[in-house]
PDB file of C-alpha atoms in Angstrom:
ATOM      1  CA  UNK A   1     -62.139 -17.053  90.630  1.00 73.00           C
ATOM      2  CA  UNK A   2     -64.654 -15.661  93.418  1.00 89.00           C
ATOM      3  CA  UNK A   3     -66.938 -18.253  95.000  1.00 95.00           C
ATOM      4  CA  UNK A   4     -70.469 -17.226  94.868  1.00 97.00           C
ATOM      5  CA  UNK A   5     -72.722 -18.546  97.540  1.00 97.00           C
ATOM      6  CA  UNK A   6     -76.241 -17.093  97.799  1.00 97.00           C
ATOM      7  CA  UNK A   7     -77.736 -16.587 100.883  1.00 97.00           C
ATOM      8  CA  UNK A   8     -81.497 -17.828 100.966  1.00 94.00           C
ATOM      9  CA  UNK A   9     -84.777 -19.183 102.391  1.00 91.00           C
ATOM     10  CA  UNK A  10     -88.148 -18.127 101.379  1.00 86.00           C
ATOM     11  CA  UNK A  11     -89.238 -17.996 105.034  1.00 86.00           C
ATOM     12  CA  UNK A  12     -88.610 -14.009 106.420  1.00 85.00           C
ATOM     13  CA  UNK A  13     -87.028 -13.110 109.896  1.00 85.00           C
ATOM     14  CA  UNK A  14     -84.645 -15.720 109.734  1.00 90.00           C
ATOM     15  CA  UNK A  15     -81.750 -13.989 109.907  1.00 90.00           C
ATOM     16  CA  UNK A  16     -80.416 -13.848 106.163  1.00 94.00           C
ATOM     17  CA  UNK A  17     -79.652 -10.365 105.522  1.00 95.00           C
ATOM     18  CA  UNK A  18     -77.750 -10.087 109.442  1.00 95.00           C
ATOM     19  CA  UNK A  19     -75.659 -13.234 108.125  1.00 97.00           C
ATOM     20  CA  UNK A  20     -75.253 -11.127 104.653  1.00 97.00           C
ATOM     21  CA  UNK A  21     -74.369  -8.640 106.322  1.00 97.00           C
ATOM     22  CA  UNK A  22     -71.957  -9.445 108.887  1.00 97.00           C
ATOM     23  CA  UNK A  23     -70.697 -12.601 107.316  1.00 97.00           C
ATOM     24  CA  UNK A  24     -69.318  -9.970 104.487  1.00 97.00           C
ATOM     25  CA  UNK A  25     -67.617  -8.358 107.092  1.00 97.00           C
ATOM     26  CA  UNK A  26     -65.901 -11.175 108.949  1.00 97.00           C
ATOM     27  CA  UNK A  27     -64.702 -12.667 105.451  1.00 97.00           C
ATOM     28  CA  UNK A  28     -63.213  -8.892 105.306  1.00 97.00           C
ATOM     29  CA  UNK A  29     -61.283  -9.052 108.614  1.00 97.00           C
ATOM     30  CA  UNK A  30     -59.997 -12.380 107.353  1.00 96.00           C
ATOM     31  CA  UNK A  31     -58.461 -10.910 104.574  1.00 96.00           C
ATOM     32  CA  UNK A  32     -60.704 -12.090 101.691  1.00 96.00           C
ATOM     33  CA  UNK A  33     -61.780  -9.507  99.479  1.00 97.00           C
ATOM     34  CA  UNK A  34     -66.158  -9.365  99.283  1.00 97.00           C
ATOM     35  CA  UNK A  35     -68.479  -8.323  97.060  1.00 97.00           C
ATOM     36  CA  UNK A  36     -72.323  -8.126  98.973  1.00 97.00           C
ATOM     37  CA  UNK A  37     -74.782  -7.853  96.582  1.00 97.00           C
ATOM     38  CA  UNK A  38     -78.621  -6.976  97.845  1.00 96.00           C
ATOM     39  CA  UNK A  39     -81.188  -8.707  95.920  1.00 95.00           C
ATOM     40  CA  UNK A  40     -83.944  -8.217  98.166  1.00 94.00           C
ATOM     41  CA  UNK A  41     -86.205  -4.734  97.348  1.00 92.00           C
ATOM     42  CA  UNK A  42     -86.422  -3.972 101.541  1.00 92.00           C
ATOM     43  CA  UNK A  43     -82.926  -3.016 100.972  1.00 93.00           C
ATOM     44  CA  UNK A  44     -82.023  -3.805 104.699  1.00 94.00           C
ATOM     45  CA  UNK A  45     -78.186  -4.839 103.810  1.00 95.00           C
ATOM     46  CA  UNK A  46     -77.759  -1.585 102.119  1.00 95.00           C
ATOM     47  CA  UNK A  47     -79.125   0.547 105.026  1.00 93.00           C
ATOM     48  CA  UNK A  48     -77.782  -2.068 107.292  1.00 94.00           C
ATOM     49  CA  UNK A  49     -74.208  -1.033 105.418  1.00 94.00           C
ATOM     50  CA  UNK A  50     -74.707   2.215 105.884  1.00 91.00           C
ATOM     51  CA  UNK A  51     -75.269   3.336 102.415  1.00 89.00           C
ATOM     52  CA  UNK A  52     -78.302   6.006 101.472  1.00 87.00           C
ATOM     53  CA  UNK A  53     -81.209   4.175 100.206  1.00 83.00           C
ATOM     54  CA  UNK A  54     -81.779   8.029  98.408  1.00 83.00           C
ATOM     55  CA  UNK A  55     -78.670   8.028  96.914  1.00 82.00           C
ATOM     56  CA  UNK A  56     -78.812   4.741  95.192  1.00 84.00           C
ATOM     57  CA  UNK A  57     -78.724   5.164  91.842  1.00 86.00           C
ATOM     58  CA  UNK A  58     -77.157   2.132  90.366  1.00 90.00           C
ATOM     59  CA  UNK A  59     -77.657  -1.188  91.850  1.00 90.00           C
ATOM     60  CA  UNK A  60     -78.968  -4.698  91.665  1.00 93.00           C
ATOM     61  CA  UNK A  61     -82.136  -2.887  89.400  1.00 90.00           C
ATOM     62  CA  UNK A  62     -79.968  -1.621  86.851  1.00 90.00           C
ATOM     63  CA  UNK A  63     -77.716  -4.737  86.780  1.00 90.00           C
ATOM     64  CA  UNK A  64     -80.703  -6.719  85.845  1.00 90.00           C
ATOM     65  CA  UNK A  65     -81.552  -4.779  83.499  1.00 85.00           C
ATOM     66  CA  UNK A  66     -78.733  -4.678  81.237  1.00 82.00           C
ATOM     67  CA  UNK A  67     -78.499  -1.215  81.750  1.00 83.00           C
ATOM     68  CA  UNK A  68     -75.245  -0.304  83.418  1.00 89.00           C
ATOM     69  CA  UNK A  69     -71.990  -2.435  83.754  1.00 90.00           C
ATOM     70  CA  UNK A  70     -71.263  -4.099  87.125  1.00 93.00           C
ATOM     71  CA  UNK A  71     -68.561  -2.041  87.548  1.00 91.00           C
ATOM     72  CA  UNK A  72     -70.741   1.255  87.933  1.00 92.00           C
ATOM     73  CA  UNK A  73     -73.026  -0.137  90.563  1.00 93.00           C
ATOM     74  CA  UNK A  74     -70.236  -1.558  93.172  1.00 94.00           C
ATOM     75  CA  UNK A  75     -70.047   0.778  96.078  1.00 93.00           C
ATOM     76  CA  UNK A  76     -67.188   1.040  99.110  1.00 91.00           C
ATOM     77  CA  UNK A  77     -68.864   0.572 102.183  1.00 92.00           C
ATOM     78  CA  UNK A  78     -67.179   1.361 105.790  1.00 91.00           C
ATOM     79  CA  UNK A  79     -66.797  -2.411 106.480  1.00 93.00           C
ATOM     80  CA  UNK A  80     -62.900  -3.487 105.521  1.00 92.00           C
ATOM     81  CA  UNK A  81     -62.220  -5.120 102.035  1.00 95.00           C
ATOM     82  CA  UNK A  82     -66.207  -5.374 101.428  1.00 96.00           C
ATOM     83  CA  UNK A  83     -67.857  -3.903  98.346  1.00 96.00           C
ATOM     84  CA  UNK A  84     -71.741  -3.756  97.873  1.00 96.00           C
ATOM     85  CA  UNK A  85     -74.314  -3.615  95.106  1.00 96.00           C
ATOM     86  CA  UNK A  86     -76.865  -1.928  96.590  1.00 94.00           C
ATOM     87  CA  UNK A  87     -80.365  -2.576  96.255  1.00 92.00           C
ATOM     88  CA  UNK A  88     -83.686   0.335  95.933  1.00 87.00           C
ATOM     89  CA  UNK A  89     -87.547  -0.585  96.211  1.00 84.00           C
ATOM     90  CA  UNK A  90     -87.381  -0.202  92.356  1.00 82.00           C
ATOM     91  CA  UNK A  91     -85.888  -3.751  92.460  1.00 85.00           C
ATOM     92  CA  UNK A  92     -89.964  -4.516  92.805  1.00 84.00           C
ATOM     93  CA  UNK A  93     -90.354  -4.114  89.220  1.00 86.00           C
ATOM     94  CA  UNK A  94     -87.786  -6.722  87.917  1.00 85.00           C
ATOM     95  CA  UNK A  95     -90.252  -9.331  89.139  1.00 80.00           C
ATOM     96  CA  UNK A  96     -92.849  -8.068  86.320  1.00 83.00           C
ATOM     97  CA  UNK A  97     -90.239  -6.679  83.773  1.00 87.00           C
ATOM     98  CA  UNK A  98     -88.048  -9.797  83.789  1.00 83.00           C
ATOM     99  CA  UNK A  99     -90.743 -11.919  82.797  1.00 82.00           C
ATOM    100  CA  UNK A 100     -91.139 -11.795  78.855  1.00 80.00           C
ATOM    101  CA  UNK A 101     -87.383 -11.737  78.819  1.00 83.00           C
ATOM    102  CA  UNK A 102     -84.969 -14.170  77.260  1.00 84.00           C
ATOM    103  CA  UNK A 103     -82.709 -16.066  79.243  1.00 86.00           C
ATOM    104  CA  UNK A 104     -84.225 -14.266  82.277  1.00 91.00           C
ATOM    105  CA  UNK A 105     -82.648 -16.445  84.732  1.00 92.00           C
ATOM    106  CA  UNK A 106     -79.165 -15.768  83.825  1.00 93.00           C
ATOM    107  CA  UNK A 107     -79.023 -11.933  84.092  1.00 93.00           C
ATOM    108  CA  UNK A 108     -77.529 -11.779  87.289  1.00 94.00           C
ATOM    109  CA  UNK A 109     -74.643 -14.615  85.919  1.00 94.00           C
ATOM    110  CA  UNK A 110     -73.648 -12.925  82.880  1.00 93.00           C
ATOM    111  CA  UNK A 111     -73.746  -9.621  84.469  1.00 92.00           C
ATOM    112  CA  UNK A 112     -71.318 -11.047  87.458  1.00 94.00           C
ATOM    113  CA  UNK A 113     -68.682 -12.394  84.664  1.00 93.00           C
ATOM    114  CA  UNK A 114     -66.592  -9.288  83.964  1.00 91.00           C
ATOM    115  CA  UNK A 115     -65.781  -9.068  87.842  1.00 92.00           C
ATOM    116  CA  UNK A 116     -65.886 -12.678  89.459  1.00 92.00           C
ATOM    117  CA  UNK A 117     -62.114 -12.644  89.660  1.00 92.00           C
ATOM    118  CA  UNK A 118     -61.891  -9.638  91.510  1.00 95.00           C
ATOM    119  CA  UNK A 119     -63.207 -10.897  94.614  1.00 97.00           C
ATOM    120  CA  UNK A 120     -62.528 -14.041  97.133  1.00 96.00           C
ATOM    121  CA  UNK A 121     -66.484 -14.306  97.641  1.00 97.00           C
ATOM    122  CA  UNK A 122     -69.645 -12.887  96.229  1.00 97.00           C
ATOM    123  CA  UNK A 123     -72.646 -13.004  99.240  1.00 98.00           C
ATOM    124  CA  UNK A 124     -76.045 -12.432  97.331  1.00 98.00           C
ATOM    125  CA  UNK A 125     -78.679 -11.261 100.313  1.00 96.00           C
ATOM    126  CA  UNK A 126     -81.527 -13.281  98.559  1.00 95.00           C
ATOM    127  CA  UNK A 127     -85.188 -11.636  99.558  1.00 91.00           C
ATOM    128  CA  UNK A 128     -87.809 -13.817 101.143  1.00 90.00           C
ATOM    129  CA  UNK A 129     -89.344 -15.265  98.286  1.00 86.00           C
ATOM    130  CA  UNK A 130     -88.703 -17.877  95.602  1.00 83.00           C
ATOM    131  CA  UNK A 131     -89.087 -15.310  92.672  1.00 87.00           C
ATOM    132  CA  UNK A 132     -87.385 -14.789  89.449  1.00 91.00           C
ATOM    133  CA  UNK A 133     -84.601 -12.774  91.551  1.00 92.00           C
ATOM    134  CA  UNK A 134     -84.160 -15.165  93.796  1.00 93.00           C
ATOM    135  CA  UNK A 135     -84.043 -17.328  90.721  1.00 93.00           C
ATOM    136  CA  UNK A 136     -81.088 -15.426  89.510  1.00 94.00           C
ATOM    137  CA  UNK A 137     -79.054 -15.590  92.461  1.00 96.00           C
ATOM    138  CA  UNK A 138     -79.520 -18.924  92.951  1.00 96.00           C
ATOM    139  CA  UNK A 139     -77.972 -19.535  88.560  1.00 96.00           C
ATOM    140  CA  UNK A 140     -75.497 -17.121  89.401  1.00 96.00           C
ATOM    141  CA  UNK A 141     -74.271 -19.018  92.685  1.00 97.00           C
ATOM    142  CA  UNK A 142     -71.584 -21.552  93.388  1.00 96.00           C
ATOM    143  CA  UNK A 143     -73.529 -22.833  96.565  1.00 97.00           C
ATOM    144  CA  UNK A 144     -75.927 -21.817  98.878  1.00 97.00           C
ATOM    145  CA  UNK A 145     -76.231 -20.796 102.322  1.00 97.00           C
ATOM    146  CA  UNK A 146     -79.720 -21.431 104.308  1.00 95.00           C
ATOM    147  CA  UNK A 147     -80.114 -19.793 107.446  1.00 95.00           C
ATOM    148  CA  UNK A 148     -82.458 -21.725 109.955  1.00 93.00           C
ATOM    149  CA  UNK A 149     -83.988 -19.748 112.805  1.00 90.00           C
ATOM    150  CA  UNK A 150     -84.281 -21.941 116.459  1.00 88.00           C
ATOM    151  CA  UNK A 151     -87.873 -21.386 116.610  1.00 84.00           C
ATOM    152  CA  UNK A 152     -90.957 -23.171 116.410  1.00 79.00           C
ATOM    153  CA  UNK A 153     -91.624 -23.310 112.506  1.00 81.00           C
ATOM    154  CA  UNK A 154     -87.969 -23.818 111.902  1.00 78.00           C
ATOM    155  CA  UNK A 155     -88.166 -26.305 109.202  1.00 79.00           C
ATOM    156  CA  UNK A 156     -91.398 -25.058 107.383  1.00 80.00           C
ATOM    157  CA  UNK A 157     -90.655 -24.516 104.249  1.00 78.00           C
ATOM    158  CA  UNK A 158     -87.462 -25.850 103.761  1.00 85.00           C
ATOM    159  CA  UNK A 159     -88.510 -29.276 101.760  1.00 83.00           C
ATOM    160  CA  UNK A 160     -89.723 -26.209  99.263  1.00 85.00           C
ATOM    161  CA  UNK A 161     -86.437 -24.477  99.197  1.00 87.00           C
ATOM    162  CA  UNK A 162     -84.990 -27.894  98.525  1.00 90.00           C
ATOM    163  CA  UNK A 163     -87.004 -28.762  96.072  1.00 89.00           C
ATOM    164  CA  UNK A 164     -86.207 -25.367  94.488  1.00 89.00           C
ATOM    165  CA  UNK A 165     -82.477 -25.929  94.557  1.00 92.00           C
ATOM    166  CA  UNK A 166     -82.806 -29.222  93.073  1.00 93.00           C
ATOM    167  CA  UNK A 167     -84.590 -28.073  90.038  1.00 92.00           C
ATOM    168  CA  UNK A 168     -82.040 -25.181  89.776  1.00 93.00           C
ATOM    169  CA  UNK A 169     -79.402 -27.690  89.869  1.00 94.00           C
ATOM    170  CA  UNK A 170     -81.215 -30.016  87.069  1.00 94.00           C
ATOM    171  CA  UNK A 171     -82.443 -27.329  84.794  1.00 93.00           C
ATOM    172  CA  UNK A 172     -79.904 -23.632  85.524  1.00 93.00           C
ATOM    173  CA  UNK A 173     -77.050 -24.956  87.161  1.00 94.00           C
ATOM    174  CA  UNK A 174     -75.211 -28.275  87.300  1.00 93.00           C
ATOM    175  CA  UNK A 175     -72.501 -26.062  89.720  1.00 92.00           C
ATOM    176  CA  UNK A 176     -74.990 -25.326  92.684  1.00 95.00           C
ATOM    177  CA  UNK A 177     -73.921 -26.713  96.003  1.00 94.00           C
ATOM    178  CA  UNK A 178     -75.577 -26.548  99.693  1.00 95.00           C
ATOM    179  CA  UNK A 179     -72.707 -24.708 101.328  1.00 96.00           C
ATOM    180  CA  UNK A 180     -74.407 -25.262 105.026  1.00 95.00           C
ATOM    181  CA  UNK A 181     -77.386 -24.385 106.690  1.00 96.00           C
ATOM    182  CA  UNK A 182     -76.726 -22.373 109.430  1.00 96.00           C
ATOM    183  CA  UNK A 183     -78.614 -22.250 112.982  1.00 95.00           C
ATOM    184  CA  UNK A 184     -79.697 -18.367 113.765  1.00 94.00           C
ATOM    185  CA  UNK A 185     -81.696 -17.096 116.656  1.00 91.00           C
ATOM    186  CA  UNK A 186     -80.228 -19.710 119.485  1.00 90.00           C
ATOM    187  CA  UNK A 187     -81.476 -19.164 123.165  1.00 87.00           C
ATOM    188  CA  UNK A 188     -79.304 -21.140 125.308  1.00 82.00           C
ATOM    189  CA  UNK A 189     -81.792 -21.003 127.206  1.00 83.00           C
ATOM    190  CA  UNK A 190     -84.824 -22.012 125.696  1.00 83.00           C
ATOM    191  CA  UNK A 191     -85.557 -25.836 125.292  1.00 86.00           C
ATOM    192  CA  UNK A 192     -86.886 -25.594 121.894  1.00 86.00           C
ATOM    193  CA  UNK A 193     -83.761 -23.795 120.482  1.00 88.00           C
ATOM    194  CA  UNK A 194     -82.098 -26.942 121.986  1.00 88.00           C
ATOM    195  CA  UNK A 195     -84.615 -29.162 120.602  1.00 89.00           C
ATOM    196  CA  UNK A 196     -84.336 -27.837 116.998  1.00 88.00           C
ATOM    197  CA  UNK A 197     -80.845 -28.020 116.906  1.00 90.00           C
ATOM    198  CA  UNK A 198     -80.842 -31.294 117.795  1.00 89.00           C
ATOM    199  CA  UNK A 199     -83.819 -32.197 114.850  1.00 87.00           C
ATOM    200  CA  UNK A 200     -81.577 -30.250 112.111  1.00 89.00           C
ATOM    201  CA  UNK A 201     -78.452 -31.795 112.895  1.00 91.00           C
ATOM    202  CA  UNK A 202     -79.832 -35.473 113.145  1.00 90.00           C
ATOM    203  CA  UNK A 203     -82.026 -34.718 109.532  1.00 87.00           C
ATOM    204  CA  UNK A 204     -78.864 -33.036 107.653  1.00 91.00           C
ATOM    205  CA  UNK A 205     -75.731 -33.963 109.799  1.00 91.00           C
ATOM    206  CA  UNK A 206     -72.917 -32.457 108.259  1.00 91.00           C
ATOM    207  CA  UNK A 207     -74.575 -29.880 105.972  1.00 93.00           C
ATOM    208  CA  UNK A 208     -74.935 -27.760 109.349  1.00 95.00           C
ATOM    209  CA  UNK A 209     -72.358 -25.250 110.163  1.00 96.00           C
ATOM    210  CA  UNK A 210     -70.737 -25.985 113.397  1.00 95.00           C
ATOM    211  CA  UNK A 211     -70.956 -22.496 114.343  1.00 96.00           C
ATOM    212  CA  UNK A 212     -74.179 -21.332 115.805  1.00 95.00           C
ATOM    213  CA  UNK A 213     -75.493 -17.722 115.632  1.00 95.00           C
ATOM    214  CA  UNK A 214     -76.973 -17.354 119.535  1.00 92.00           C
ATOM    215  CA  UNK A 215     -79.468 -14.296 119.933  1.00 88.00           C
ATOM    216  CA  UNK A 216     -77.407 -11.145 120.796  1.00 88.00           C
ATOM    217  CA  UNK A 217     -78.981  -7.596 121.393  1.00 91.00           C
ATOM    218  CA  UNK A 218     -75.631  -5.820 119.693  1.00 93.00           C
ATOM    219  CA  UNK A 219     -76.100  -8.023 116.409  1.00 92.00           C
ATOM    220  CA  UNK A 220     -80.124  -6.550 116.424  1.00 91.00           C
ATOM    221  CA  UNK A 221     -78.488  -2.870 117.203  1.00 94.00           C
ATOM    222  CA  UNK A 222     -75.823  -2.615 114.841  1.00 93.00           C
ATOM    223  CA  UNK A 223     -78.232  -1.894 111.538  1.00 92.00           C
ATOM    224  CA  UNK A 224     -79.963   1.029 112.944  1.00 91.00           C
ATOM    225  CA  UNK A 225     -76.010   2.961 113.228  1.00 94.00           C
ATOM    226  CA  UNK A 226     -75.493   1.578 109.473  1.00 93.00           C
ATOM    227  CA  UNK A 227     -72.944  -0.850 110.894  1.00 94.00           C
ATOM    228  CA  UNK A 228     -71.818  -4.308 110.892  1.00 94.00           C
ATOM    229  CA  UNK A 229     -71.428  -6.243 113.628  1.00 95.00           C
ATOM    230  CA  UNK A 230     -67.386  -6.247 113.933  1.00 95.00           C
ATOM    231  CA  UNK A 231     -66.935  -2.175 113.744  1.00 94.00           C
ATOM    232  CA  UNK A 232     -70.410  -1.830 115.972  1.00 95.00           C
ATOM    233  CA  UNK A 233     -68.732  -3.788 118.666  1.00 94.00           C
ATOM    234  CA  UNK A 234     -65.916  -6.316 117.876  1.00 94.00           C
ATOM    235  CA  UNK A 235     -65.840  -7.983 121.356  1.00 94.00           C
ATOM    236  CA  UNK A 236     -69.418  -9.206 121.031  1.00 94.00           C
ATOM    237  CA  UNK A 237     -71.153 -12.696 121.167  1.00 93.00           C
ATOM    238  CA  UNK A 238     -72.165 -11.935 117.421  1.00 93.00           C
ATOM    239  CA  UNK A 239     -69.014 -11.076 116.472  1.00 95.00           C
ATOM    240  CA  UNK A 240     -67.430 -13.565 118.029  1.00 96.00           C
ATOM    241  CA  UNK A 241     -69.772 -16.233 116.123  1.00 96.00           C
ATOM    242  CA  UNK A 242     -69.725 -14.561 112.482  1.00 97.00           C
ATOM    243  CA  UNK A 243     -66.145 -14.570 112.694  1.00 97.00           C
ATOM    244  CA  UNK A 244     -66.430 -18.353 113.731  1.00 97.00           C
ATOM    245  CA  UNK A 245     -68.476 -18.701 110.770  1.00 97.00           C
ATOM    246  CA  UNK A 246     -66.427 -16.932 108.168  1.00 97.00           C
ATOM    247  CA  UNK A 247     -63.328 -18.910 109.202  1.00 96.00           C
ATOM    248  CA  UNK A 248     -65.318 -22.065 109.068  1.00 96.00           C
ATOM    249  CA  UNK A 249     -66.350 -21.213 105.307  1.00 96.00           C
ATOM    250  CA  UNK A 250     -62.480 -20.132 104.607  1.00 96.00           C
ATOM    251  CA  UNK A 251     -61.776 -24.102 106.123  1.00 93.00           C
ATOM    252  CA  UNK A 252     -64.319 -25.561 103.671  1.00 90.00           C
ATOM    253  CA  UNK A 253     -63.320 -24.053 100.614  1.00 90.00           C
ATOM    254  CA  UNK A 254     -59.325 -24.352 100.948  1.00 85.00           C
TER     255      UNK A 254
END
């Protein structure tokens, strides 16, 4: 059965859909067969995939809305062995209409059912807010990822994202894990990057991926051509570390 780790923090800019994104694809060069799913309304990993945002008509919208089966809103993308559920700015809306509804928070879950055992992993891009899609990802997942940025305000935020994933775990979803928290943004050479690497690891220890995603101009470039990082240029730092990263997740679930 596919594992389904949700990739989230409330904070935005910290790297989470570039991790969705190219984390997909280095699970796909390793073999593993990936479903991406974007559950944020910017739609950046479906751009970022290459897939256009005016052709969307089935996605993460209509999946939370009952109104199509999962199986009409998968999409090939260019990337090897990765799939995607796109996402559209309509996604806005589920906010409001998911509200009144019953059993709102598993939508997402029950929806993913009929497919789980098609794939090695399901990545859910999780938007920048603690919301009731958010919400859904985080039911729906086996385990979460939390990317960390090496900057200044690094750990704002995070108790509440905690906090979050406890009550998800006590009320949703006995299942949900903290698959790591992973270091994004790293300046060699920068002191602070340094310094908040060092604060993370001493607070959380093992919880943080060994791999650490350094700041590389080819990971920021790769979006605008509607690529991921490993067919934009394979021989780069950032492809280099995501494929670090994906074998380090392949490691930890064996």
């Amino acid at each position: 059965m596919g594992k389904i780790i949700a990739i989230a923090n409330q904070k935005g800019g910290v790297g989470k859909t570039t991790t969705a994104i190219n984390l997909a694809a280095a699970l796909g060069i390793l073999e593993k067969k990936i479903l991406l799913i974007d559950a944020d309304p910017q739609a950046n990993a479906t751009s970022g995939l290459g897939v256009e945002l005016n052709e969307v008509k089935n996605g993460t919208y209509q999946l939370l809305d009952h109104s199509i089966k999962v199986s009409e809103a998968i999409h090939q993308t260019k990337s090897a062995n990765v799939d995607l559920i796109p996402s559209h700015i309509d996604l806005v809306a589920s906010e409001i209409e998911l509200v009144d509804l019953k059993e709102r928070e598993y939508r997402l879950k029950n929806a993913l059912k009929e497919i789980q055992n098609q794939y090695d992993y399901i990545l859910i891009d999780c938007a920048p807010s603690l919301g009731l899609i958010t919400l859904n990802a985080l039911v729906a997942a086996h385990a979460v990822i939390i990317p960390i940025q090496c900057e200044y305000f690094a750990l704002e935020g995070l108790g509440k994202l905690l906090n979050t994933i406890k009550s998800v775990q006590k009320i949703h979803n006995k299942e949900l894990d903290i698959e790591g928290l992973l270091l994004t943004m790293y300046d060699t050479r920068l002191r602070l990057s340094n310094q908040v690497v060092e604060e993370v690891k001493k607070h959380f220890g093992k919880m943080v991926f060994k791999t650490i995603i350094q700041r590389n101009i080819r990971l920021s470039e790769a979006p605008s051509f509607g690529e991921d990082i490993i067919t934009y240029d394979a021989s780069s730092r950032g492809a280099k570390s995501y494929l670090s990263l994906g074998s380090e997740i392949i490691k930890r679930n064996k």
